[in-house]
Coordinates of C-alpha atoms and ligand atoms in Angstrom, one line a residue:
M1 CA -7.8 -4.8 0.8
C2 CA -10.7 -5.8 3.5
G3 CA -11.3 -4.0 6.7
I4 CA -12.2 -4.6 10.3
V5 CA -13.9 -2.6 12.7
G6 CA -15.3 -3.9 16.2
Y7 CA -16.5 -1.9 19.2
I8 CA -17.6 -2.9 22.7
G9 CA -18.6 -0.1 24.8
N10 CA -21.6 2.3 26.2
R11 CA -22.7 3.9 23.0
Q12 CA -24.6 2.5 19.9
A13 CA -21.9 0.0 18.3
A14 CA -23.6 0.2 14.5
P15 CA -22.7 3.9 13.8
I16 CA -19.4 3.5 14.9
L17 CA -18.7 0.6 12.9
L18 CA -20.3 2.4 9.7
D19 CA -17.9 5.2 10.9
G20 CA -14.9 3.1 11.3
L21 CA -15.6 1.3 8.1
S22 CA -16.0 4.6 5.9
K23 CA -12.5 5.5 7.0
L24 CA -11.5 2.3 5.5
E25 CA -13.1 2.4 2.5
Y26 CA -9.8 3.8 0.4
R27 CA -8.2 -0.2 1.0
G28 CA -10.8 -1.4 -1.5
Y29 CA -13.8 -3.3 -1.2
D30 CA -16.9 -5.0 -2.9
S31 CA -19.4 -5.4 -0.3
A32 CA -19.8 -4.8 3.5
G33 CA -21.7 -5.8 6.6
I34 CA -22.2 -5.2 10.2
A35 CA -23.5 -7.5 13.2
V36 CA -24.2 -6.5 16.6
Y37 CA -25.5 -7.8 19.4
N38 CA -29.1 -6.5 20.5
G39 CA -29.5 -7.7 24.3
E40 CA -31.1 -11.1 23.2
K41 CA -29.4 -12.3 19.6
I42 CA -27.0 -11.2 17.1
D43 CA -28.5 -9.1 14.1
M44 CA -26.8 -8.7 10.9
V45 CA -27.1 -6.5 7.8
K46 CA -24.9 -7.1 4.8
A47 CA -24.8 -6.4 1.1
R48 CA -22.7 -6.4 -2.0
G49 CA -21.5 -2.7 -3.1
R50 CA -20.5 0.3 -1.2
L51 CA -21.1 1.3 2.3
K52 CA -23.9 3.6 1.2
V53 CA -25.9 0.4 0.3
L54 CA -25.2 -1.1 3.9
G55 CA -25.9 2.3 5.5
E56 CA -29.1 2.7 3.4
L57 CA -30.4 -0.9 4.3
S58 CA -29.4 -0.6 8.0
H59 CA -30.8 2.9 8.1
G60 CA -27.9 4.4 9.4
G61 CA -27.3 1.5 11.7
E62 CA -30.6 2.3 13.4
I63 CA -32.2 -1.2 12.9
L64 CA -29.4 -2.8 14.5
P65 CA -29.5 -1.4 18.3
G66 CA -26.9 -2.8 20.9
T67 CA -23.5 -1.8 22.2
V68 CA -21.3 -4.6 20.8
G69 CA -20.6 -5.2 17.0
I70 CA -18.1 -6.1 14.3
G71 CA -18.0 -4.9 10.8
H72 CA -16.2 -5.5 7.7
T73 CA -15.6 -4.3 4.0
R74 CA -14.8 -7.0 1.9
W75 CA -12.5 -7.4 -1.2
A76 CA -13.4 -10.6 -2.8
T77 CA -10.6 -13.6 -2.8
H78 CA -12.9 -16.6 -2.5
G79 CA -16.2 -16.3 -3.9
S80 CA -17.6 -13.4 -6.0
P81 CA -18.4 -10.2 -4.4
S82 CA -22.5 -10.7 -3.4
D83 CA -24.7 -10.6 -0.5
K84 CA -24.4 -14.0 0.6
N85 CA -20.4 -13.9 0.6
A86 CA -20.2 -10.2 2.4
H87 CA -18.9 -10.5 5.9
P88 CA -19.8 -11.0 8.9
H89 CA -20.7 -14.8 8.6
F90 CA -22.7 -16.9 11.7
N91 CA -22.1 -20.4 12.6
K92 CA -25.1 -22.7 12.4
D93 CA -27.3 -21.0 15.0
S94 CA -26.2 -17.7 14.6
S95 CA -24.6 -17.7 18.2
I96 CA -21.1 -16.7 17.0
V97 CA -20.4 -14.5 14.2
V98 CA -17.0 -13.4 12.5
V99 CA -15.4 -10.8 10.3
H100 CA -11.7 -12.1 8.8
N101 CA -9.2 -10.5 6.9
G102 CA -6.7 -12.7 4.8
I103 CA -7.0 -16.2 3.6
I104 CA -7.3 -19.5 4.9
E105 CA -5.3 -21.7 2.8
N106 CA -6.7 -25.0 4.2
Y107 CA -10.2 -23.9 3.9
L108 CA -11.2 -26.7 1.5
K109 CA -9.7 -29.5 3.9
L110 CA -11.6 -27.8 6.9
K111 CA -14.6 -27.2 5.3
K112 CA -14.9 -31.0 4.0
K113 CA -14.2 -32.0 7.4
L114 CA -16.6 -29.8 8.6
E115 CA -19.3 -30.8 5.9
R116 CA -18.8 -34.5 7.1
K117 CA -19.8 -33.5 10.6
G118 CA -22.9 -32.1 9.3
Y119 CA -22.0 -28.3 8.9
E120 CA -23.9 -26.8 5.9
F121 CA -22.4 -23.9 4.1
V122 CA -24.2 -20.9 2.7
S123 CA -21.3 -19.1 1.2
E124 CA -18.2 -19.6 -1.2
T125 CA -15.9 -18.1 1.5
D126 CA -12.9 -19.5 3.5
T127 CA -14.3 -17.2 6.5
E128 CA -17.6 -19.2 6.9
V129 CA -15.2 -22.4 7.9
I130 CA -13.9 -20.2 11.1
A131 CA -17.8 -19.6 12.0
H132 CA -18.3 -23.5 11.9
L133 CA -15.0 -24.3 13.1
L134 CA -15.6 -22.1 16.2
D135 CA -18.6 -23.5 16.4
Y136 CA -17.1 -27.2 16.5
Y137 CA -14.7 -26.3 19.2
Y138 CA -16.6 -24.3 21.6
T139 CA -17.7 -25.9 24.7
G140 CA -18.4 -22.7 26.5
N141 CA -15.1 -21.2 26.9
P142 CA -14.4 -18.7 23.9
L143 CA -10.8 -18.4 24.5
Q144 CA -10.2 -21.9 24.1
A145 CA -12.4 -22.2 20.7
V146 CA -10.2 -19.2 19.6
T147 CA -6.8 -20.9 20.1
K148 CA -8.0 -24.6 19.3
I149 CA -9.2 -23.1 15.7
M150 CA -5.5 -21.4 15.7
H151 CA -4.0 -24.7 15.5
R152 CA -6.1 -25.8 12.6
M153 CA -6.2 -23.1 10.3
E154 CA -3.1 -22.1 8.2
G155 CA -2.9 -19.0 6.3
S156 CA -3.3 -15.3 7.1
Y157 CA -6.1 -14.0 9.2
A158 CA -7.1 -11.0 11.3
L159 CA -10.3 -11.9 13.0
G160 CA -13.2 -10.2 14.9
I161 CA -15.3 -12.5 16.9
I162 CA -18.6 -12.2 19.2
F163 CA -20.1 -15.0 21.0
R164 CA -24.0 -14.5 21.6
D165 CA -23.5 -16.3 25.3
H166 CA -20.6 -14.1 26.0
P167 CA -22.1 -10.5 25.2
D168 CA -19.8 -8.4 27.3
E169 CA -16.8 -9.4 25.0
V170 CA -15.4 -9.2 21.7
Y171 CA -12.2 -11.3 20.5
A172 CA -9.6 -10.0 18.2
V173 CA -6.9 -12.5 16.8
R174 CA -4.2 -12.1 14.6
K175 CA -1.7 -13.9 12.2
D176 CA 0.1 -12.1 9.3
S177 CA -3.0 -9.7 8.7
P178 CA -2.9 -6.3 10.6
L179 CA -4.9 -5.2 13.7
I180 CA -4.9 -3.0 16.3
V181 CA -6.8 -2.5 19.4
G182 CA -7.4 0.6 21.9
H183 CA -9.6 2.1 24.4
T184 CA -12.2 4.8 23.6
D185 CA -13.6 7.2 26.3
D186 CA -16.4 4.6 26.6
G187 CA -15.3 1.3 25.6
S188 CA -12.7 -0.7 23.4
I189 CA -12.4 -0.9 19.6
I190 CA -10.5 -2.8 17.3
A191 CA -9.5 -2.1 13.7
S192 CA -7.4 -3.4 10.8
D193 CA -6.0 0.3 10.4
V194 CA -5.4 3.2 11.9
P195 CA -7.8 6.0 10.2
A196 CA -10.7 3.9 11.6
V197 CA -10.0 4.7 15.1
L198 CA -8.3 7.8 15.1
K199 CA -11.6 9.6 15.6
Y200 CA -11.8 7.4 19.3
T201 CA -8.4 7.0 20.6
R202 CA -4.7 7.9 19.8
N203 CA -3.4 5.1 22.0
V204 CA -3.4 1.6 20.1
Y205 CA -2.0 -1.7 20.9
F206 CA -0.5 -3.6 17.6
I207 CA -1.5 -7.1 18.0
E208 CA 1.4 -9.5 17.1
N209 CA 1.3 -12.4 15.0
E210 CA -0.6 -15.4 16.9
E211 CA -1.8 -13.3 19.6
I212 CA -5.6 -13.0 20.8
V213 CA -7.2 -9.9 22.6
R214 CA -10.5 -10.1 24.9
L215 CA -11.8 -6.4 24.9
T216 CA -14.3 -5.5 27.4
R217 CA -16.0 -2.5 28.0
E218 CA -13.6 -1.5 30.4
D219 CA -10.6 -3.7 29.6
M220 CA -8.5 -5.6 27.1
E221 CA -6.5 -9.0 27.9
F222 CA -3.9 -10.1 25.7
F223 CA -3.1 -13.9 25.2
T224 CA -0.9 -16.0 23.2
V225 CA -2.2 -19.0 21.5
D226 CA -1.2 -21.0 24.8
E227 CA -3.7 -18.7 26.6
E228 CA -0.4 -17.1 28.6
P229 CA -1.4 -13.7 29.3
I230 CA 0.9 -11.0 27.7
E231 CA 1.6 -7.5 28.6
K232 CA 1.7 -5.2 25.9
T233 CA 2.3 -1.3 25.8
P234 CA 0.1 1.0 23.8
V235 CA 1.6 3.2 20.9
K236 CA 0.8 6.7 20.5
I237 CA -0.6 7.9 17.1
D238 CA 0.6 11.4 16.0
W239 CA -1.5 11.4 12.6
D240 CA -3.2 14.7 11.8
I241 CA -6.9 13.4 11.9
N242 CA -7.1 16.0 9.0
A243 CA -4.5 14.4 6.8
A244 CA -6.9 11.5 6.5
E245 CA -9.8 13.6 5.5
K246 CA -10.3 15.2 1.8
G247 CA -9.6 18.8 2.9
G248 CA -11.7 20.4 0.2
Y249 CA -10.1 18.5 -2.6
E250 CA -12.5 16.6 -5.1
H251 CA -10.1 13.5 -4.6
F252 CA -7.9 12.3 -2.1
M253 CA -5.3 11.7 -4.8
L254 CA -5.6 15.2 -6.0
K255 CA -5.0 16.0 -2.1
E256 CA -2.2 13.6 -1.8
M257 CA -0.6 14.8 -5.0
Y258 CA -0.6 18.5 -3.5
E259 CA 1.0 17.1 -0.2
Q260 CA 4.0 16.0 -2.2
P261 CA 6.5 18.7 -1.5
K262 CA 5.7 18.7 1.9
A263 CA 6.5 14.9 2.0
I264 CA 9.7 15.4 0.4
T265 CA 10.7 17.8 2.9
D266 CA 9.6 15.7 5.8
T267 CA 11.2 13.2 4.5
F268 CA 14.9 14.8 3.6
S269 CA 14.7 17.5 6.1
P270 CA 15.4 15.7 9.4
R271 CA 18.0 13.7 7.9
I272 CA 20.2 16.5 6.8
K273 CA 22.6 17.9 9.5
N274 CA 25.6 20.3 9.1
G275 CA 26.0 19.6 5.5
K276 CA 26.0 15.8 6.2
I277 CA 23.0 13.1 5.7
V278 CA 22.4 11.5 9.1
I279 CA 20.2 8.4 8.9
E280 CA 20.5 7.5 12.6
E281 CA 17.6 4.6 12.1
L282 CA 19.7 2.6 9.6
G283 CA 21.7 1.1 12.5
M284 CA 24.9 0.8 10.0
S285 CA 28.7 2.2 10.9
E286 CA 30.7 3.5 8.2
E287 CA 32.4 0.0 8.1
D288 CA 29.0 -1.4 7.5
I289 CA 28.3 0.6 4.6
Q290 CA 31.8 0.2 3.2
S291 CA 31.3 -3.5 3.3
I292 CA 28.3 -3.7 1.2
R293 CA 28.9 -6.0 -1.6
K294 CA 25.4 -6.1 -3.0
I295 CA 22.2 -4.3 -2.6
M296 CA 18.9 -6.3 -3.4
I297 CA 15.6 -4.2 -3.5
V298 CA 12.2 -6.0 -3.1
A299 CA 8.9 -4.5 -3.4
C300 CA 5.6 -4.6 -5.5
G301 CA 4.1 -1.8 -7.7
S302 CA 5.1 1.6 -7.4
A303 CA 7.1 1.0 -4.7
Y304 CA 8.9 -1.4 -7.1
H305 CA 9.3 1.6 -9.5
T306 CA 11.1 3.4 -6.8
G307 CA 13.4 0.6 -6.6
V308 CA 13.8 0.5 -10.0
T309 CA 14.9 4.3 -10.4
S310 CA 17.6 3.6 -7.5
K311 CA 19.2 0.9 -9.1
Y312 CA 20.4 3.4 -11.7
I313 CA 21.4 6.0 -8.9
F314 CA 23.1 3.0 -6.5
E315 CA 24.9 1.5 -9.3
D316 CA 26.0 4.8 -11.1
L317 CA 26.6 7.0 -8.0
A318 CA 27.9 4.6 -5.4
R319 CA 29.0 2.1 -7.7
I320 CA 27.3 -0.8 -5.5
P321 CA 25.8 -3.8 -7.7
V322 CA 22.2 -3.6 -7.4
E323 CA 19.3 -6.3 -8.2
V324 CA 15.6 -5.2 -7.9
D325 CA 12.9 -7.7 -7.7
L326 CA 9.2 -8.0 -7.4
A327 CA 8.4 -9.4 -4.2
S328 CA 6.0 -12.2 -5.4
E329 CA 9.0 -13.4 -7.5
F330 CA 11.8 -13.0 -5.3
R331 CA 10.1 -15.0 -2.2
Y332 CA 9.9 -18.4 -4.8
R333 CA 13.0 -18.2 -6.5
N334 CA 15.8 -19.2 -3.9
P335 CA 17.6 -16.1 -4.0
I336 CA 21.5 -15.6 -3.4
L337 CA 21.9 -13.7 -0.4
D338 CA 24.5 -13.4 2.3
A339 CA 25.8 -11.3 4.7
G340 CA 27.2 -8.9 2.4
T341 CA 24.0 -8.1 1.1
L342 CA 22.0 -5.5 2.2
V343 CA 18.1 -6.1 1.5
L344 CA 15.7 -3.0 0.9
V345 CA 12.3 -3.9 1.4
I346 CA 10.2 -0.6 0.1
S347 CA 6.4 -0.4 1.1
Q348 CA 3.8 2.3 1.5
S349 CA 1.7 0.4 4.1
G350 CA 4.3 -1.8 5.5
E351 CA 1.7 -4.4 5.1
T352 CA 1.9 -6.1 1.7
A353 CA 2.3 -9.8 1.8
D354 CA 4.4 -10.6 -0.8
T355 CA 7.0 -7.9 0.6
L356 CA 6.5 -9.1 4.3
A357 CA 7.3 -12.5 3.0
A358 CA 10.4 -11.2 1.1
L359 CA 11.6 -9.7 4.3
R360 CA 11.3 -12.8 6.2
E361 CA 12.9 -14.8 3.4
S362 CA 15.6 -12.4 3.5
K363 CA 16.3 -12.4 7.3
K364 CA 16.4 -16.3 6.9
R365 CA 19.0 -16.3 4.5
G366 CA 21.1 -14.2 6.8
A367 CA 20.9 -10.9 5.0
R368 CA 20.3 -7.3 6.6
V369 CA 17.0 -6.1 6.0
L370 CA 16.3 -2.4 5.9
G371 CA 12.8 -1.1 5.4
I372 CA 11.6 1.8 3.7
V373 CA 8.1 2.4 4.9
N374 CA 5.3 4.9 5.5
V375 CA 2.9 3.5 8.1
V376 CA 4.3 3.7 11.3
G377 CA 4.0 0.6 13.4
S378 CA 3.2 -1.7 10.6
S379 CA 4.4 -5.4 10.2
I380 CA 7.2 -4.7 8.0
A381 CA 8.4 -1.7 9.9
R382 CA 8.5 -3.9 13.2
E383 CA 10.0 -6.8 11.6
A384 CA 12.8 -5.5 9.4
D385 CA 16.4 -5.0 10.9
N386 CA 15.9 -1.6 11.0
V387 CA 13.4 0.7 9.2
M388 CA 13.8 4.3 7.7
Y389 CA 10.2 6.0 7.5
T390 CA 9.2 8.0 4.5
W391 CA 7.3 11.0 6.3
A392 CA 4.3 11.1 3.9
G393 CA 1.5 10.9 6.5
P394 CA -1.5 8.8 5.7
E395 CA -2.0 8.1 2.0
I396 CA -5.3 7.1 1.3
A397 CA -6.0 7.2 -2.6
V398 CA -5.4 3.8 -3.8
A399 CA -3.2 5.2 -6.4
T400 CA 0.3 6.1 -4.6
T401 CA 1.7 9.5 -5.1
K402 CA 3.2 11.4 -2.3
A403 CA 4.2 7.7 -0.8
Y404 CA 5.9 7.0 -4.1
S405 CA 7.6 10.8 -3.9
A406 CA 8.8 10.2 -0.1
Q407 CA 10.4 6.6 -1.1
L408 CA 12.3 8.1 -4.0
I409 CA 13.9 10.9 -1.5
A410 CA 14.6 8.4 1.0
L411 CA 16.4 6.1 -1.8
Y412 CA 18.3 9.4 -3.0
L413 CA 19.6 9.9 0.5
L414 CA 21.1 6.6 1.1
A415 CA 22.8 6.4 -2.2
M416 CA 24.0 9.6 -1.7
K417 CA 25.3 8.7 1.9
F418 CA 26.9 5.5 0.6
A419 CA 28.5 7.1 -1.9
N420 CA 30.0 9.7 0.0
I421 CA 30.8 7.0 2.9
R422 CA 32.6 4.8 0.0
G423 CA 34.5 7.9 -1.0
I424 CA 32.9 8.2 -4.7
L425 CA 31.1 11.2 -3.7
P426 CA 33.1 13.8 -2.4
D427 CA 31.8 16.4 0.4
E428 CA 31.6 19.2 -2.3
G429 CA 29.5 16.9 -4.8
L430 CA 27.3 15.8 -1.9
S431 CA 27.1 19.9 -0.9
R432 CA 25.6 20.4 -4.3
M433 CA 23.2 17.3 -4.6
L434 CA 22.0 18.4 -1.1
E435 CA 21.3 22.1 -2.5
E436 CA 19.5 20.4 -5.5
L437 CA 17.6 18.2 -3.3
R438 CA 16.5 21.2 -1.1
A439 CA 14.9 22.9 -4.4
L440 CA 12.7 19.5 -5.3
P441 CA 9.8 20.6 -3.3
C442 CA 9.2 24.2 -5.0
Q443 CA 9.7 22.6 -8.6
V444 CA 7.1 20.0 -7.6
E445 CA 4.9 22.9 -6.4
M446 CA 5.5 24.6 -9.7
L447 CA 4.5 21.5 -12.0
L448 CA 1.4 21.0 -9.9
N449 CA 0.4 24.4 -10.4
N450 CA 0.6 24.0 -14.3
K451 CA -2.3 21.3 -13.7
E452 CA -4.8 23.1 -16.2
R453 CA -2.6 22.5 -19.3
I454 CA -2.4 18.8 -18.2
Q455 CA -5.8 18.5 -18.0
R456 CA -6.6 20.0 -21.2
F457 CA -4.2 17.7 -22.8
A458 CA -5.8 14.5 -20.5
N459 CA -9.1 15.7 -21.8
R460 CA -8.0 14.9 -25.6
Y461 CA -7.3 11.2 -24.7
L462 CA -10.3 10.2 -22.5
A463 CA -11.4 7.8 -25.3
A464 CA -7.9 6.1 -25.8
K465 CA -7.4 2.4 -26.5
D466 CA -3.9 2.1 -25.8
I467 CA -1.3 4.5 -24.6
F468 CA 2.6 3.5 -24.4
F469 CA 5.3 5.3 -22.1
I470 CA 8.8 5.1 -23.2
G471 CA 12.3 6.0 -21.6
R472 CA 15.9 4.9 -21.2
G473 CA 17.4 4.5 -17.7
I474 CA 15.9 6.3 -15.2
D475 CA 13.3 7.8 -17.6
Y476 CA 12.4 3.9 -18.3
A477 CA 11.4 3.6 -14.4
I478 CA 9.7 6.7 -14.7
S479 CA 7.4 5.3 -17.6
L480 CA 6.7 2.2 -15.6
E481 CA 5.2 4.4 -12.9
G482 CA 3.7 7.0 -15.5
S483 CA 1.7 4.1 -16.9
L484 CA 0.6 2.6 -13.9
K485 CA -0.6 5.6 -12.7
L486 CA -2.8 5.8 -15.9
K487 CA -4.0 2.4 -16.1
E488 CA -5.0 1.7 -12.3
I489 CA -7.3 4.5 -12.5
S490 CA -8.6 5.2 -15.7
Y491 CA -9.0 1.6 -17.1
I492 CA -7.1 2.5 -20.4
H493 CA -4.5 -0.2 -21.4
S494 CA -1.2 0.9 -21.0
E495 CA 2.4 -0.2 -21.2
A496 CA 5.8 1.2 -20.4
Y497 CA 8.9 -0.2 -22.4
A498 CA 12.7 0.6 -22.4
A499 CA 12.6 2.8 -25.6
G500 CA 15.3 0.7 -27.0
E501 CA 13.3 -2.6 -26.9
L502 CA 10.3 -1.2 -28.7
K503 CA 11.5 -2.5 -32.3
H504 CA 11.4 -5.8 -30.8
G505 CA 8.2 -6.2 -31.2
T506 CA 5.8 -3.5 -29.4
I507 CA 6.2 -0.9 -32.3
S508 CA 3.9 -3.3 -34.3
L509 CA 1.1 -2.3 -32.0
V510 CA 1.6 1.9 -33.1
E511 CA -0.7 3.1 -35.2
K512 CA -2.1 6.5 -36.3
G513 CA -3.1 8.4 -33.4
T514 CA -1.9 6.1 -30.6
L515 CA -0.3 8.2 -27.8
V516 CA 3.4 7.5 -27.0
A517 CA 4.4 9.5 -23.8
S518 CA 8.4 9.8 -24.2
V519 CA 10.2 10.9 -21.1
L520 CA 13.6 12.0 -21.9
T521 CA 15.3 13.4 -19.0
Q522 CA 18.8 11.8 -19.1
R523 CA 21.1 14.2 -21.1
E524 CA 23.5 11.3 -22.3
L525 CA 20.3 9.8 -23.7
Y526 CA 18.3 12.5 -25.9
K527 CA 19.8 11.6 -29.1
K528 CA 18.6 8.0 -28.5
M529 CA 15.6 8.8 -27.3
I530 CA 14.9 11.2 -30.0
S531 CA 15.5 8.5 -32.5
N532 CA 13.0 6.4 -30.6
M533 CA 10.4 8.9 -30.8
E534 CA 11.0 9.4 -34.5
E535 CA 10.6 5.9 -35.1
V536 CA 7.0 5.7 -33.4
R537 CA 6.1 9.4 -35.0
T538 CA 6.9 7.9 -38.6
R539 CA 4.4 5.2 -37.6
G540 CA 1.4 7.5 -36.9
A541 CA 2.3 8.0 -33.0
F542 CA 1.2 11.2 -31.3
V543 CA 4.3 11.7 -29.4
L544 CA 4.2 13.7 -26.0
A545 CA 7.5 14.3 -24.4
V546 CA 8.6 15.2 -20.8
T547 CA 12.0 16.6 -20.9
N548 CA 14.0 19.1 -19.3
E549 CA 13.9 22.9 -19.6
G550 CA 16.1 23.9 -22.7
N551 CA 16.1 20.5 -24.2
T552 CA 14.2 22.5 -27.3
E553 CA 15.6 20.0 -29.5
V554 CA 12.5 17.6 -28.8
E555 CA 10.0 19.9 -30.4
R556 CA 11.1 18.7 -33.7
V557 CA 9.9 15.0 -33.0
A558 CA 7.1 15.9 -30.4
D559 CA 3.8 16.8 -31.0
Y560 CA 3.4 18.1 -27.4
V561 CA 6.0 19.0 -24.9
I562 CA 6.0 19.3 -20.9
Y563 CA 9.0 20.9 -19.7
I564 CA 10.4 20.3 -16.2
P565 CA 12.7 22.5 -14.2
E566 CA 16.5 21.7 -14.0
T567 CA 17.5 19.0 -11.3
N568 CA 20.2 16.7 -10.7
K569 CA 20.1 13.7 -13.2
Y570 CA 19.5 11.5 -10.4
F571 CA 16.4 13.3 -9.1
T572 CA 14.7 13.8 -12.4
N573 CA 12.0 11.3 -11.6
S574 CA 10.8 13.7 -8.6
L575 CA 9.7 16.3 -11.5
A576 CA 9.0 14.2 -14.4
I577 CA 6.5 11.9 -12.4
I578 CA 4.2 15.1 -11.4
P579 CA 2.7 15.7 -14.9
L580 CA 2.4 11.9 -15.6
Q581 CA 0.4 11.7 -12.3
L582 CA -1.7 14.6 -13.3
F583 CA -2.2 13.0 -16.7
G584 CA -3.7 9.8 -15.3
Y585 CA -5.8 11.7 -12.6
Y586 CA -7.5 13.9 -15.1
I587 CA -8.0 11.3 -17.6
S588 CA -9.6 9.2 -14.8
V589 CA -11.9 12.2 -13.7
G590 CA -12.8 12.9 -17.3
R591 CA -13.8 9.0 -17.9
G592 CA -15.9 9.2 -14.5
C593 CA -13.9 6.6 -12.8
D594 CA -13.8 6.3 -9.0
V595 CA -10.4 7.8 -8.8
D596 CA -9.7 7.2 -5.2
K597 CA -11.0 3.6 -5.1
P598 CA -10.5 2.0 -8.4
R599 CA -12.4 -1.2 -9.4
N600 CA -10.8 -4.3 -8.5
L601 CA -7.8 -2.7 -6.7
A602 CA -6.9 -2.4 -2.9
K603 CA -5.0 0.0 -1.1
S604 CA -3.0 -2.6 1.0
V605 CA -2.6 -6.1 -0.6
T606 CA -2.3 -8.2 2.4
V607 CA -3.2 -11.7 0.5
E608 CA -0.5 -13.1 -2.2
Ligands
M6R701 O1 1.9 -0.5 0.5 P1 2.8 -1.1 -0.6 O2 3.8 0.2 -1.1 O3 3.8 -2.3 -0.2 O4 2.0 -1.2 -1.9 C1 2.6 -1.8 -3.0 C2 1.4 -1.8 -4.3 O5 0.7 -2.5 -3.9 C3 1.4 -0.6 -4.8 O6 2.1 0.6 -4.6 C4 0.4 -0.4 -5.4 O7 1.1 -0.5 -7.0 C5 -0.5 1.3 -5.8 N1 -1.9 1.1 -6.4 C6 -0.1 1.9 -7.0 O8 -0.7 3.1 -7.1

């Protein structure tokens, strides 16, 4: 989604802004812009399209000299992607300039009021309202103007603001949209996400809701919305800077797929001690675990798919009833929760607006919330009662792979721990499962090394119109993710179905040559799946099967088979997803799509 970078210091601002924005490109955007104070006035360049366009227009930032500036990559919400809707936005005499992430929900009402007072709007954005509103309230004191607009605006916002008449200051404000600030060697920097600042500082302050920061070259001061000063402590970011670079791979997605063995190991190994699963950060005693009456899992996209997988595991292995819901549905459906419900919110970014709102809703209703989060210090990580981190490292490609794999591991660990403590999974059973868990990284690597075969297969389907994925039980959950991986980066229409559901309508879409990817890793469901595969094959489908080694019976009904190594029945998702990720990836590459930054998508969806 949108990205913000701001700088004030002793160096030229524009190159730092362009560099910082380039580190946020992965978040998804359709236009970009920068504004720099040149010692007299604020200059701005902005344009629809990629940062390359902005870089060319501004000659790498050279035509915007100055040491104070703000920049933005915009993912359109209000108003189409265009030059005029791109950020930054000015007030009427260009003395105040603003960049904004989020949505001002009452912007139409504010816009009408401002128009009645004579303000003219040049864009269709909600952000321009902020610039004019600041203008309206500004009487010489920027902090006061900022707090005044905060009282008037509803919705979510992270803002970077410069006032021409206070050229030695940059203002940063946050409500429900992430923002960090930090000192560099020669100044201060703001950004909406960590990768943009890694090159300049490792010590950052996470701005909390309704906090304001005044940055100068040497200093930064924090205030509440009542203009009260606040003390804050910086957090050290340990990310390896190379982790946010491509490191020789053609795409971040490919690199991140190859990082899956490490992400899996890093997520389980610190939590296995003396043959037991120790999750210190869980903050739950054995009695707490025994008294869980229901688990409610809430997430979006791929994180939701890991939730669907884990429902089968929690229920079958630990005998705990589980509900899984999409965060965007859950938050408005008056869910039934109580103190006996453990809510698991799963999120790579920790900033997904719907998931964050679901977390807040759950807490309000008295449930205990455990966040399973990848980005350290993110909003969900900070607001959950407890947080279990997935140690996947920074994930840049919009299509998640390694964070997804790490989420699965976190959920397996929880399910095994709960089952063990509740007396359903004895210690010997747990030890066997831990052995199988330890084998996963090597098995994933083996599957990744088979990539050429998948690429050859993918090349046959570059022109496909529709591709279906089918499975039962956990295999249905794998199908959901396989299908999403394919469609989000290749733009080929694809759906996943519970295989038994096909004949209730969808089978009418199957025609000669339609590719039906069938996942069958659950032994007790093999026969049922084989019947479903036969049904589609008789109707002309080309059947791809992803199944366990040794299940050769499948060759009778499949046109192409990919075998995965033997593992525990609960862990098959971790293996079966690898060829499906590779399939989506190679189709996307073969079709010449923008693999890492697919159209219309954002890495972190901070608006609902
Ligand atoms: O950051 P989150 O895990 O909360 O994000 C959730 C979804 O937006 C995300 O998984 C999305 O579906 C990905 N594009 C899938 O690859």
